[in-house]
PDB file of C-alpha atoms in Angstrom:
ATOM      1  CA  MET A   9     119.991  89.215 -19.243  1.00  0.00           C
ATOM      2  CA  SER A  10     118.723  85.849 -17.990  1.00  0.00           C
ATOM      3  CA  ASN A  11     119.653  82.680 -19.869  1.00  0.00           C
ATOM      4  CA  ASP A  12     117.011  80.581 -18.089  1.00  0.00           C
ATOM      5  CA  ARG A  13     114.281  79.361 -20.480  1.00  0.00           C
ATOM      6  CA  SER A  14     111.752  79.246 -17.627  1.00  0.00           C
ATOM      7  CA  GLU A  15     111.859  83.057 -17.369  1.00  0.00           C
ATOM      8  CA  LEU A  16     111.169  83.715 -21.048  1.00  0.00           C
ATOM      9  CA  ARG A  17     107.966  85.480 -22.025  1.00  0.00           C
ATOM     10  CA  TRP A  18     105.934  83.782 -24.759  1.00  0.00           C
ATOM     11  CA  GLY A  19     106.751  86.408 -27.400  1.00  0.00           C
ATOM     12  CA  VAL A  20     110.473  86.256 -26.680  1.00  0.00           C
ATOM     13  CA  GLU A  21     110.473  82.452 -26.678  1.00  0.00           C
ATOM     14  CA  GLN A  22     108.696  82.398 -30.027  1.00  0.00           C
ATOM     15  CA  ARG A  23     111.360  84.650 -31.548  1.00  0.00           C
ATOM     16  CA  LEU A  24     114.125  82.466 -30.138  1.00  0.00           C
ATOM     17  CA  GLU A  25     112.410  79.405 -31.611  1.00  0.00           C
ATOM     18  CA  PHE A  26     112.405  81.219 -34.957  1.00  0.00           C
ATOM     19  CA  ILE A  27     116.154  81.866 -34.674  1.00  0.00           C
ATOM     20  CA  GLU A  28     116.742  78.194 -33.963  1.00  0.00           C
ATOM     21  CA  PHE A  29     114.409  77.122 -36.790  1.00  0.00           C
ATOM     22  CA  ARG A  30     116.268  79.243 -39.344  1.00  0.00           C
ATOM     23  CA  LEU A  31     119.619  78.175 -37.991  1.00  0.00           C
ATOM     24  CA  PHE A  32     118.781  74.484 -38.250  1.00  0.00           C
ATOM     25  CA  TRP A  33     116.956  74.414 -41.578  1.00  0.00           C
ATOM     26  CA  GLU A  34     118.731  77.217 -43.452  1.00  0.00           C
ATOM     27  CA  GLY A  35     122.132  76.985 -41.803  1.00  0.00           C
ATOM     28  CA  HIS A  36     122.260  80.678 -40.979  1.00  0.00           C
ATOM     29  CA  VAL A  37     120.253  83.555 -39.493  1.00  0.00           C
ATOM     30  CA  ASN A  38     120.840  87.276 -39.239  1.00  0.00           C
ATOM     31  CA  ARG A  39     119.378  90.288 -37.523  1.00  0.00           C
ATOM     32  CA  SER A  40     117.276  91.360 -40.506  1.00  0.00           C
ATOM     33  CA  ASP A  41     115.544  87.949 -40.563  1.00  0.00           C
ATOM     34  CA  VAL A  42     114.254  88.514 -37.030  1.00  0.00           C
ATOM     35  CA  MET A  43     113.361  92.146 -37.739  1.00  0.00           C
ATOM     36  CA  GLU A  44     111.328  91.335 -40.839  1.00  0.00           C
ATOM     37  CA  GLN A  45     109.550  88.315 -39.371  1.00  0.00           C
ATOM     38  CA  PHE A  46     108.392  90.051 -36.174  1.00  0.00           C
ATOM     39  CA  GLY A  47     108.526  93.753 -37.047  1.00  0.00           C
ATOM     40  CA  LEU A  48     111.239  94.495 -34.506  1.00  0.00           C
ATOM     41  CA  SER A  49     113.731  97.301 -34.174  1.00  0.00           C
ATOM     42  CA  VAL A  50     117.453  96.758 -34.677  1.00  0.00           C
ATOM     43  CA  ASN A  51     118.039  96.786 -30.930  1.00  0.00           C
ATOM     44  CA  GLN A  52     115.271  94.276 -30.214  1.00  0.00           C
ATOM     45  CA  ALA A  53     116.510  91.850 -32.877  1.00  0.00           C
ATOM     46  CA  SER A  54     120.085  92.167 -31.618  1.00  0.00           C
ATOM     47  CA  SER A  55     118.878  91.498 -28.085  1.00  0.00           C
ATOM     48  CA  ASP A  56     117.095  88.323 -29.214  1.00  0.00           C
ATOM     49  CA  LEU A  57     120.191  87.038 -30.992  1.00  0.00           C
ATOM     50  CA  SER A  58     122.287  87.748 -27.908  1.00  0.00           C
ATOM     51  CA  ARG A  59     119.746  85.984 -25.717  1.00  0.00           C
ATOM     52  CA  TYR A  60     119.838  82.915 -27.959  1.00  0.00           C
ATOM     53  CA  ILE A  61     123.650  82.863 -27.825  1.00  0.00           C
ATOM     54  CA  GLY A  62     123.341  82.975 -24.044  1.00  0.00           C
ATOM     55  CA  LEU A  63     121.083  79.916 -24.135  1.00  0.00           C
ATOM     56  CA  ALA A  64     123.190  77.989 -26.663  1.00  0.00           C
ATOM     57  CA  PRO A  65     126.664  79.516 -27.062  1.00  0.00           C
ATOM     58  CA  ASP A  66     127.926  76.620 -29.200  1.00  0.00           C
ATOM     59  CA  ASN A  67     125.061  76.629 -31.708  1.00  0.00           C
ATOM     60  CA  MET A  68     126.095  79.536 -33.921  1.00  0.00           C
ATOM     61  CA  ASP A  69     128.949  81.861 -34.668  1.00  0.00           C
ATOM     62  CA  TYR A  70     129.107  85.157 -36.536  1.00  0.00           C
ATOM     63  CA  ASP A  71     130.713  84.941 -39.988  1.00  0.00           C
ATOM     64  CA  ARG A  72     132.104  88.392 -40.770  1.00  0.00           C
ATOM     65  CA  SER A  73     132.597  87.669 -44.460  1.00  0.00           C
ATOM     66  CA  LEU A  74     128.986  86.546 -44.899  1.00  0.00           C
ATOM     67  CA  ARG A  75     127.726  89.024 -42.289  1.00  0.00           C
ATOM     68  CA  THR A  76     125.440  86.471 -40.738  1.00  0.00           C
ATOM     69  CA  TYR A  77     125.338  83.931 -37.917  1.00  0.00           C
ATOM     70  CA  VAL A  78     126.011  80.393 -39.152  1.00  0.00           C
ATOM     71  CA  ARG A  79     125.192  77.020 -37.634  1.00  0.00           C
ATOM     72  CA  GLN A  80     128.061  75.266 -35.909  1.00  0.00           C
ATOM     73  CA  PRO A  81     128.882  71.526 -36.052  1.00  0.00           C
ATOM     74  CA  SER A  82     128.229  71.369 -32.299  1.00  0.00           C
ATOM     75  CA  PHE A  83     124.607  72.556 -32.795  1.00  0.00           C
ATOM     76  CA  LYS A  84     122.103  71.063 -30.351  1.00  0.00           C
ATOM     77  CA  PRO A  85     118.474  72.273 -30.292  1.00  0.00           C
ATOM     78  CA  VAL A  86     117.221  74.133 -27.253  1.00  0.00           C
ATOM     79  CA  PHE A  87     113.463  74.047 -27.908  1.00  0.00           C
ATOM     80  CA  ASP A  88     112.922  70.457 -29.107  1.00  0.00           C
ATOM     81  CA  LYS A  89     110.652  71.561 -31.950  1.00  0.00           C
ATOM     82  CA  LEU A  90     112.896  70.869 -34.928  1.00  0.00           C
ATOM     83  CA  ASP A  91     110.922  67.926 -36.270  1.00  0.00           C
ATOM     84  CA  ALA A  92     110.323  67.234 -39.946  1.00  0.00           C
ATOM     85  CA  GLY A  93     106.561  67.309 -39.417  1.00  0.00           C
ATOM     86  CA  ARG A  94     106.614  70.975 -38.432  1.00  0.00           C
ATOM     87  CA  TYR A  95     108.700  71.929 -41.458  1.00  0.00           C
ATOM     88  CA  LEU A  96     106.487  69.967 -43.863  1.00  0.00           C
ATOM     89  CA  ALA A  97     103.313  71.323 -42.250  1.00  0.00           C
ATOM     90  CA  GLN A  98     104.464  74.874 -42.962  1.00  0.00           C
ATOM     91  CA  LEU A  99     105.410  73.908 -46.495  1.00  0.00           C
ATOM     92  CA  ARG A 100     101.990  72.403 -47.134  1.00  0.00           C
ATOM     93  CA  SER A 101     100.171  75.330 -45.529  1.00  0.00           C
ATOM     94  CA  VAL A 102     101.947  77.791 -47.823  1.00  0.00           C
ATOM     95  CA  ALA A 103     101.326  75.669 -50.902  1.00  0.00           C
ATOM     96  CA  ASP A 104      97.633  75.276 -50.015  1.00  0.00           C
ATOM     97  CA  GLY A 105      97.221  79.009 -49.423  1.00  0.00           C
ATOM     98  CA  ILE A 106      96.458  78.567 -45.726  1.00  0.00           C
ATOM     99  CA  LEU A 107      99.607  80.352 -44.596  1.00  0.00           C
ATOM    100  CA  ASP A 108     100.975  83.458 -46.293  1.00  0.00           C
ATOM    101  CA  GLN A 109     104.588  83.108 -47.382  1.00  0.00           C
ATOM    102  CA  ASP A 110     105.509  86.187 -45.354  1.00  0.00           C
ATOM    103  CA  ASP A 111     104.277  84.418 -42.220  1.00  0.00           C
ATOM    104  CA  CYS A 112     106.202  81.226 -42.980  1.00  0.00           C
ATOM    105  CA  TRP A 113     109.446  80.599 -41.112  1.00  0.00           C
ATOM    106  CA  ILE A 114     111.019  78.848 -44.109  1.00  0.00           C
ATOM    107  CA  ALA A 115     113.269  81.291 -45.954  1.00  0.00           C
ATOM    108  CA  GLY A 116     113.948  79.399 -49.169  1.00  0.00           C
ATOM    109  CA  LEU A 117     110.856  77.405 -50.048  1.00  0.00           C
ATOM    110  CA  PRO A 118     111.719  74.328 -52.130  1.00  0.00           C
ATOM    111  CA  ALA A 119     109.585  73.481 -55.167  1.00  0.00           C
ATOM    112  CA  TYR A 120     106.464  71.773 -53.845  1.00  0.00           C
ATOM    113  CA  ASP A 121     103.075  70.494 -54.940  1.00  0.00           C
ATOM    114  CA  SER A 122     100.557  67.917 -53.747  1.00  0.00           C
ATOM    115  CA  ALA A 123      97.794  65.775 -55.145  1.00  0.00           C
ATOM    116  CA  PRO A 124      94.709  68.005 -55.194  1.00  0.00           C
ATOM    117  CA  THR A 125      91.710  67.274 -52.998  1.00  0.00           C
ATOM    118  CA  PRO A 126      88.216  68.737 -53.469  1.00  0.00           C
ATOM    119  CA  ALA A 127      87.536  71.883 -51.479  1.00  0.00           C
ATOM    120  CA  ARG A 128      85.268  71.238 -48.510  1.00  0.00           C
ATOM    121  CA  GLY A 129      82.571  73.875 -48.198  1.00  0.00           C
ATOM    122  CA  VAL A 130      82.519  74.681 -44.493  1.00  0.00           C
ATOM    123  CA  ASP A 131      80.689  77.933 -43.887  1.00  0.00           C
ATOM    124  CA  PRO A 132      82.594  80.215 -41.453  1.00  0.00           C
ATOM    125  CA  ALA A 133      79.394  81.185 -39.618  1.00  0.00           C
ATOM    126  CA  THR A 134      78.527  77.514 -39.162  1.00  0.00           C
ATOM    127  CA  LEU A 135      81.960  76.723 -37.776  1.00  0.00           C
ATOM    128  CA  ARG A 136      81.768  79.721 -35.436  1.00  0.00           C
ATOM    129  CA  SER A 137      78.381  78.593 -34.092  1.00  0.00           C
ATOM    130  CA  VAL A 138      79.630  75.056 -33.509  1.00  0.00           C
ATOM    131  CA  VAL A 139      82.788  76.275 -31.762  1.00  0.00           C
ATOM    132  CA  ASP A 140      80.719  78.688 -29.642  1.00  0.00           C
ATOM    133  CA  ALA A 141      78.426  75.834 -28.635  1.00  0.00           C
ATOM    134  CA  ILE A 142      81.436  73.733 -27.615  1.00  0.00           C
ATOM    135  CA  ARG A 143      82.882  76.557 -25.534  1.00  0.00           C
ATOM    136  CA  ARG A 144      79.572  77.312 -23.835  1.00  0.00           C
ATOM    137  CA  SER A 145      78.449  73.673 -23.429  1.00  0.00           C
ATOM    138  CA  GLU A 146      75.292  74.462 -25.387  1.00  0.00           C
ATOM    139  CA  ALA A 147      73.059  72.554 -27.781  1.00  0.00           C
ATOM    140  CA  ILE A 148      72.225  73.990 -31.204  1.00  0.00           C
ATOM    141  CA  GLU A 149      69.404  73.264 -33.606  1.00  0.00           C
ATOM    142  CA  VAL A 150      70.857  72.486 -37.020  1.00  0.00           C
ATOM    143  CA  GLN A 151      69.371  71.764 -40.417  1.00  0.00           C
ATOM    144  CA  TYR A 152      71.364  68.745 -41.509  1.00  0.00           C
ATOM    145  CA  GLN A 153      71.544  66.880 -44.796  1.00  0.00           C
ATOM    146  CA  SER A 154      72.402  63.233 -44.228  1.00  0.00           C
ATOM    147  CA  LEU A 155      72.833  60.452 -46.762  1.00  0.00           C
ATOM    148  CA  SER A 156      70.077  58.421 -45.150  1.00  0.00           C
ATOM    149  CA  ASN A 157      67.353  61.024 -45.784  1.00  0.00           C
ATOM    150  CA  PRO A 158      66.482  62.624 -49.140  1.00  0.00           C
ATOM    151  CA  GLU A 159      65.536  65.920 -47.504  1.00  0.00           C
ATOM    152  CA  PRO A 160      67.420  67.871 -44.836  1.00  0.00           C
ATOM    153  CA  ARG A 161      65.807  67.926 -41.414  1.00  0.00           C
ATOM    154  CA  TRP A 162      66.155  69.924 -38.237  1.00  0.00           C
ATOM    155  CA  ARG A 163      67.657  68.313 -35.179  1.00  0.00           C
ATOM    156  CA  TRP A 164      69.172  69.322 -31.865  1.00  0.00           C
ATOM    157  CA  ILE A 165      72.780  68.382 -31.264  1.00  0.00           C
ATOM    158  CA  ALA A 166      75.258  69.154 -28.488  1.00  0.00           C
ATOM    159  CA  PRO A 167      78.754  69.380 -30.041  1.00  0.00           C
ATOM    160  CA  HIS A 168      81.787  68.870 -27.829  1.00  0.00           C
ATOM    161  CA  ALA A 169      84.726  68.451 -30.261  1.00  0.00           C
ATOM    162  CA  ILE A 170      85.997  69.050 -33.798  1.00  0.00           C
ATOM    163  CA  ALA A 171      87.596  66.247 -35.816  1.00  0.00           C
ATOM    164  CA  PHE A 172      89.315  65.840 -39.177  1.00  0.00           C
ATOM    165  CA  ASP A 173      89.205  62.495 -40.981  1.00  0.00           C
ATOM    166  CA  GLY A 174      91.951  63.302 -43.465  1.00  0.00           C
ATOM    167  CA  PHE A 175      89.554  64.792 -46.016  1.00  0.00           C
ATOM    168  CA  ARG A 176      86.602  66.360 -44.217  1.00  0.00           C
ATOM    169  CA  TRP A 177      85.870  68.237 -40.990  1.00  0.00           C
ATOM    170  CA  HIS A 178      83.309  66.925 -38.510  1.00  0.00           C
ATOM    171  CA  THR A 179      81.868  67.886 -35.186  1.00  0.00           C
ATOM    172  CA  ARG A 180      81.471  65.190 -32.592  1.00  0.00           C
ATOM    173  CA  ALA A 181      78.099  65.746 -30.937  1.00  0.00           C
ATOM    174  CA  PHE A 182      75.271  64.187 -28.995  1.00  0.00           C
ATOM    175  CA  CYS A 183      72.157  63.813 -31.149  1.00  0.00           C
ATOM    176  CA  PHE A 184      69.055  64.382 -29.030  1.00  0.00           C
ATOM    177  CA  GLY A 185      66.798  62.703 -31.590  1.00  0.00           C
ATOM    178  CA  ASP A 186      68.744  59.439 -31.677  1.00  0.00           C
ATOM    179  CA  GLU A 187      70.082  59.802 -28.114  1.00  0.00           C
ATOM    180  CA  VAL A 188      73.601  58.854 -29.131  1.00  0.00           C
ATOM    181  CA  PHE A 189      76.944  60.518 -29.842  1.00  0.00           C
ATOM    182  CA  LYS A 190      77.652  60.825 -33.576  1.00  0.00           C
ATOM    183  CA  ASP A 191      79.832  62.555 -36.148  1.00  0.00           C
ATOM    184  CA  PHE A 192      78.261  65.373 -38.161  1.00  0.00           C
ATOM    185  CA  LEU A 193      79.985  66.746 -41.245  1.00  0.00           C
ATOM    186  CA  LEU A 194      80.289  70.525 -40.956  1.00  0.00           C
ATOM    187  CA  SER A 195      79.716  70.907 -44.692  1.00  0.00           C
ATOM    188  CA  ARG A 196      76.291  69.230 -44.363  1.00  0.00           C
ATOM    189  CA  ILE A 197      75.028  71.658 -41.732  1.00  0.00           C
ATOM    190  CA  LEU A 198      72.874  73.911 -43.908  1.00  0.00           C
ATOM    191  CA  ASP A 199      71.533  76.274 -41.255  1.00  0.00           C
ATOM    192  CA  ILE A 200      71.451  76.909 -37.507  1.00  0.00           C
ATOM    193  CA  ARG A 201      68.427  78.569 -35.947  1.00  0.00           C
ATOM    194  CA  GLY A 202      68.707  78.294 -32.200  1.00  0.00           C
ATOM    195  CA  SER A 203      70.708  77.366 -29.130  1.00  0.00           C
ATOM    196  CA  ARG A 204      69.933  76.319 -25.585  1.00  0.00           C
ATOM    197  CA  ALA A 205      71.655  75.173 -22.441  1.00  0.00           C
ATOM    198  CA  SER A 206      72.776  71.559 -22.531  1.00  0.00           C
ATOM    199  CA  HIS A 207      73.393  69.109 -19.740  1.00  0.00           C
ATOM    200  CA  VAL A 208      75.228  66.642 -21.990  1.00  0.00           C
ATOM    201  CA  VAL A 209      78.566  65.662 -20.489  1.00  0.00           C
ATOM    202  CA  ALA A 210      81.352  65.290 -23.033  1.00  0.00           C
ATOM    203  CA  GLN A 211      83.022  62.640 -20.862  1.00  0.00           C
ATOM    204  CA  ASP A 212      80.017  60.387 -21.547  1.00  0.00           C
ATOM    205  CA  ASP A 213      81.161  60.027 -25.157  1.00  0.00           C
ATOM    206  CA  GLN A 214      83.119  56.864 -24.474  1.00  0.00           C
ATOM    207  CA  ASP A 215      84.224  56.380 -28.104  1.00  0.00           C
ATOM    208  CA  TRP A 216      85.814  59.837 -28.117  1.00  0.00           C
ATOM    209  CA  HIS A 217      87.661  59.350 -24.845  1.00  0.00           C
ATOM    210  CA  THR A 218      88.724  55.748 -25.498  1.00  0.00           C
ATOM    211  CA  PHE A 219      91.743  54.957 -27.652  1.00  0.00           C
ATOM    212  CA  ALA A 220      92.644  51.942 -29.730  1.00  0.00           C
ATOM    213  CA  THR A 221      96.152  51.023 -30.835  1.00  0.00           C
ATOM    214  CA  LEU A 222      96.472  49.742 -34.384  1.00  0.00           C
ATOM    215  CA  GLU A 223      99.466  47.560 -35.107  1.00  0.00           C
ATOM    216  CA  ILE A 224     100.423  47.594 -38.767  1.00  0.00           C
ATOM    217  CA  GLY A 225     103.049  45.644 -40.665  1.00  0.00           C
ATOM    218  CA  PRO A 226     104.129  45.037 -44.267  1.00  0.00           C
ATOM    219  CA  HIS A 227     101.828  42.830 -46.340  1.00  0.00           C
ATOM    220  CA  PRO A 228     103.054  39.260 -45.813  1.00  0.00           C
ATOM    221  CA  ALA A 229     103.031  38.584 -49.568  1.00  0.00           C
ATOM    222  CA  LEU A 230     105.671  41.256 -50.208  1.00  0.00           C
ATOM    223  CA  SER A 231     109.257  40.236 -50.798  1.00  0.00           C
ATOM    224  CA  GLU A 232     111.820  40.805 -48.068  1.00  0.00           C
ATOM    225  CA  THR A 233     113.208  43.831 -49.902  1.00  0.00           C
ATOM    226  CA  GLN A 234     109.737  45.291 -50.477  1.00  0.00           C
ATOM    227  CA  ALA A 235     108.842  44.742 -46.824  1.00  0.00           C
ATOM    228  CA  LYS A 236     111.964  46.685 -45.772  1.00  0.00           C
ATOM    229  CA  VAL A 237     110.929  49.578 -48.007  1.00  0.00           C
ATOM    230  CA  ILE A 238     107.426  49.665 -46.501  1.00  0.00           C
ATOM    231  CA  SER A 239     108.932  49.502 -43.006  1.00  0.00           C
ATOM    232  CA  LEU A 240     110.946  52.618 -43.834  1.00  0.00           C
ATOM    233  CA  ASP A 241     107.863  54.388 -45.239  1.00  0.00           C
ATOM    234  CA  TYR A 242     105.888  53.888 -42.038  1.00  0.00           C
ATOM    235  CA  GLY A 243     108.722  54.138 -39.517  1.00  0.00           C
ATOM    236  CA  MET A 244     108.308  50.524 -38.440  1.00  0.00           C
ATOM    237  CA  ILE A 245     110.566  48.914 -35.869  1.00  0.00           C
ATOM    238  CA  GLY A 246     110.911  45.159 -36.013  1.00  0.00           C
ATOM    239  CA  GLY A 247     108.414  45.022 -38.861  1.00  0.00           C
ATOM    240  CA  LYS A 248     105.687  46.763 -36.892  1.00  0.00           C
ATOM    241  CA  ALA A 249     104.363  50.257 -36.201  1.00  0.00           C
ATOM    242  CA  GLU A 250     101.712  51.344 -33.715  1.00  0.00           C
ATOM    243  CA  ILE A 251      99.101  54.013 -34.409  1.00  0.00           C
ATOM    244  CA  ARG A 252      97.045  55.352 -31.515  1.00  0.00           C
ATOM    245  CA  VAL A 253      93.588  56.565 -32.531  1.00  0.00           C
ATOM    246  CA  ARG A 254      90.363  57.542 -30.803  1.00  0.00           C
ATOM    247  CA  ARG A 255      87.690  54.903 -31.263  1.00  0.00           C
ATOM    248  CA  ALA A 256      85.419  57.641 -32.603  1.00  0.00           C
ATOM    249  CA  LEU A 257      87.917  58.149 -35.461  1.00  0.00           C
ATOM    250  CA  LEU A 258      88.803  54.488 -35.945  1.00  0.00           C
ATOM    251  CA  TYR A 259      86.540  54.033 -38.969  1.00  0.00           C
ATOM    252  CA  TYR A 260      88.206  56.921 -40.783  1.00  0.00           C
ATOM    253  CA  ALA A 261      91.725  55.824 -39.858  1.00  0.00           C
ATOM    254  CA  LEU A 262      91.146  52.321 -41.196  1.00  0.00           C
ATOM    255  CA  ARG A 263      89.617  53.662 -44.399  1.00  0.00           C
ATOM    256  CA  ARG A 264      92.437  56.129 -44.970  1.00  0.00           C
ATOM    257  CA  LEU A 265      95.059  53.416 -44.469  1.00  0.00           C
ATOM    258  CA  GLY A 266      93.189  51.012 -46.754  1.00  0.00           C
ATOM    259  CA  LEU A 267      92.631  48.630 -43.855  1.00  0.00           C
ATOM    260  CA  ASP A 268      88.841  48.635 -44.001  1.00  0.00           C
ATOM    261  CA  THR A 269      88.740  45.793 -46.556  1.00  0.00           C
ATOM    262  CA  ASP A 270      90.151  42.287 -46.845  1.00  0.00           C
ATOM    263  CA  PRO A 271      93.927  42.672 -47.458  1.00  0.00           C
ATOM    264  CA  ASP A 272      93.703  39.914 -50.083  1.00  0.00           C
ATOM    265  CA  ALA A 273      91.235  41.964 -52.130  1.00  0.00           C
ATOM    266  CA  ARG A 274      94.068  44.097 -53.539  1.00  0.00           C
ATOM    267  CA  HIS A 275      97.488  43.348 -54.967  1.00  0.00           C
ATOM    268  CA  PRO A 276     100.136  43.290 -52.199  1.00  0.00           C
ATOM    269  CA  GLN A 277     102.099  46.097 -53.890  1.00  0.00           C
ATOM    270  CA  GLU A 278      98.958  48.240 -53.721  1.00  0.00           C
ATOM    271  CA  GLN A 279      97.775  47.219 -50.256  1.00  0.00           C
ATOM    272  CA  GLN A 280     101.325  47.358 -48.812  1.00  0.00           C
ATOM    273  CA  ILE A 281     100.304  47.127 -45.134  1.00  0.00           C
ATOM    274  CA  VAL A 282      98.067  44.873 -43.060  1.00  0.00           C
ATOM    275  CA  LEU A 283      96.500  45.148 -39.628  1.00  0.00           C
ATOM    276  CA  LEU A 284      98.316  42.840 -37.225  1.00  0.00           C
ATOM    277  CA  ASN A 285      95.715  43.140 -34.449  1.00  0.00           C
ATOM    278  CA  PRO A 286      92.321  43.093 -36.206  1.00  0.00           C
ATOM    279  CA  ASP A 287      90.483  42.875 -32.875  1.00  0.00           C
ATOM    280  CA  ALA A 288      91.430  46.515 -32.264  1.00  0.00           C
ATOM    281  CA  ALA A 289      89.275  47.514 -35.238  1.00  0.00           C
ATOM    282  CA  LEU A 290      86.085  46.069 -33.786  1.00  0.00           C
ATOM    283  CA  GLY A 291      83.407  48.577 -32.873  1.00  0.00           C
ATOM    284  CA  ASP A 292      80.170  50.133 -34.087  1.00  0.00           C
ATOM    285  CA  HIS A 293      80.950  53.631 -35.382  1.00  0.00           C
ATOM    286  CA  LYS A 294      78.028  56.047 -35.685  1.00  0.00           C
ATOM    287  CA  ARG A 295      78.058  58.869 -38.205  1.00  0.00           C
ATOM    288  CA  GLU A 296      75.572  60.934 -40.191  1.00  0.00           C
TER     289      GLU A 296
END
C-alpha cells in the first residue's frame, strides 16, 4: 500500500481527509464513522484507516478501552484543510438547511443559530440558463425588473460569472443595450426566452479581472483597549488588515463593512473600523 499522497485517487483522498477532520475536531475516529459516511464495507474502511496511519503514523493511536482511534499530542495535519472557516461553513450549511446533517463531517454539532436573512427567490431554471450561457459563451434574452424602470423589459445579456454580495446572488454580464458590463440580480430575472452565440470576451470586463486591496483599521476614536478588541475581531496585524476584492464587487464589500459612508456619521463603537486607503474605493460601479 503506497503512503505517497500524490498517488491517491480523489475518492480515497476525500475519505482520508474525513478521517483527519474527525480526528482533529472530535479527537477520535473509528471504522464505523468511515463506513457510515461513505457507505463502505468493513474491509474498505479498515484499509482507509491503515492508509492514513501510513501517511501520519504519529497522528492517532488505537485505544482498546474506548475501541476507537484517538488523536495524539504529536498530531500534525497532512491535508492542510483544517481551518476554522471550513468547520464553520459546514455548521452554517447544516443550520440553514443547505447541507443534510448526514452529509456533514461534524459528528457532534454544537448548538448554533444565526441572525435570519430574507430568502432570495432565485428560480432554479433561471440559474441553470445563466450557468449554461456562461459555459457555452452565449448571450441570453432576459426579462429583467430593475429599480430604474417601473416595468420589466427584455434585454440581451452575455453572462460570464456568478457573484454573491453577502445577501444576494448576481450574474456579471455584458448588457448589449447599454454596451457595458453590469451586475444583474438573479432574483430580478423574470423570464428567459432565447439564446444566441456571443462574441463577448469575459477578459474585457476589466472591473471583474482587476482587484483592489482595502486596508482597514480600528476607528481612531476608539480607546486603546477597544482598538485591540477590534484588531482581534478582524485578524489585524499592527493595527491593520488587508482585504482583496474584485473591483466589480467593491461597492458591495464597502457597503457590507459599513465603509460606504463617512466614518464620522456613526458612533465609533458602531462603526468600529475605517478605511485606511480611501483611494482604493474610487471607481464607478455599474449595476441594475
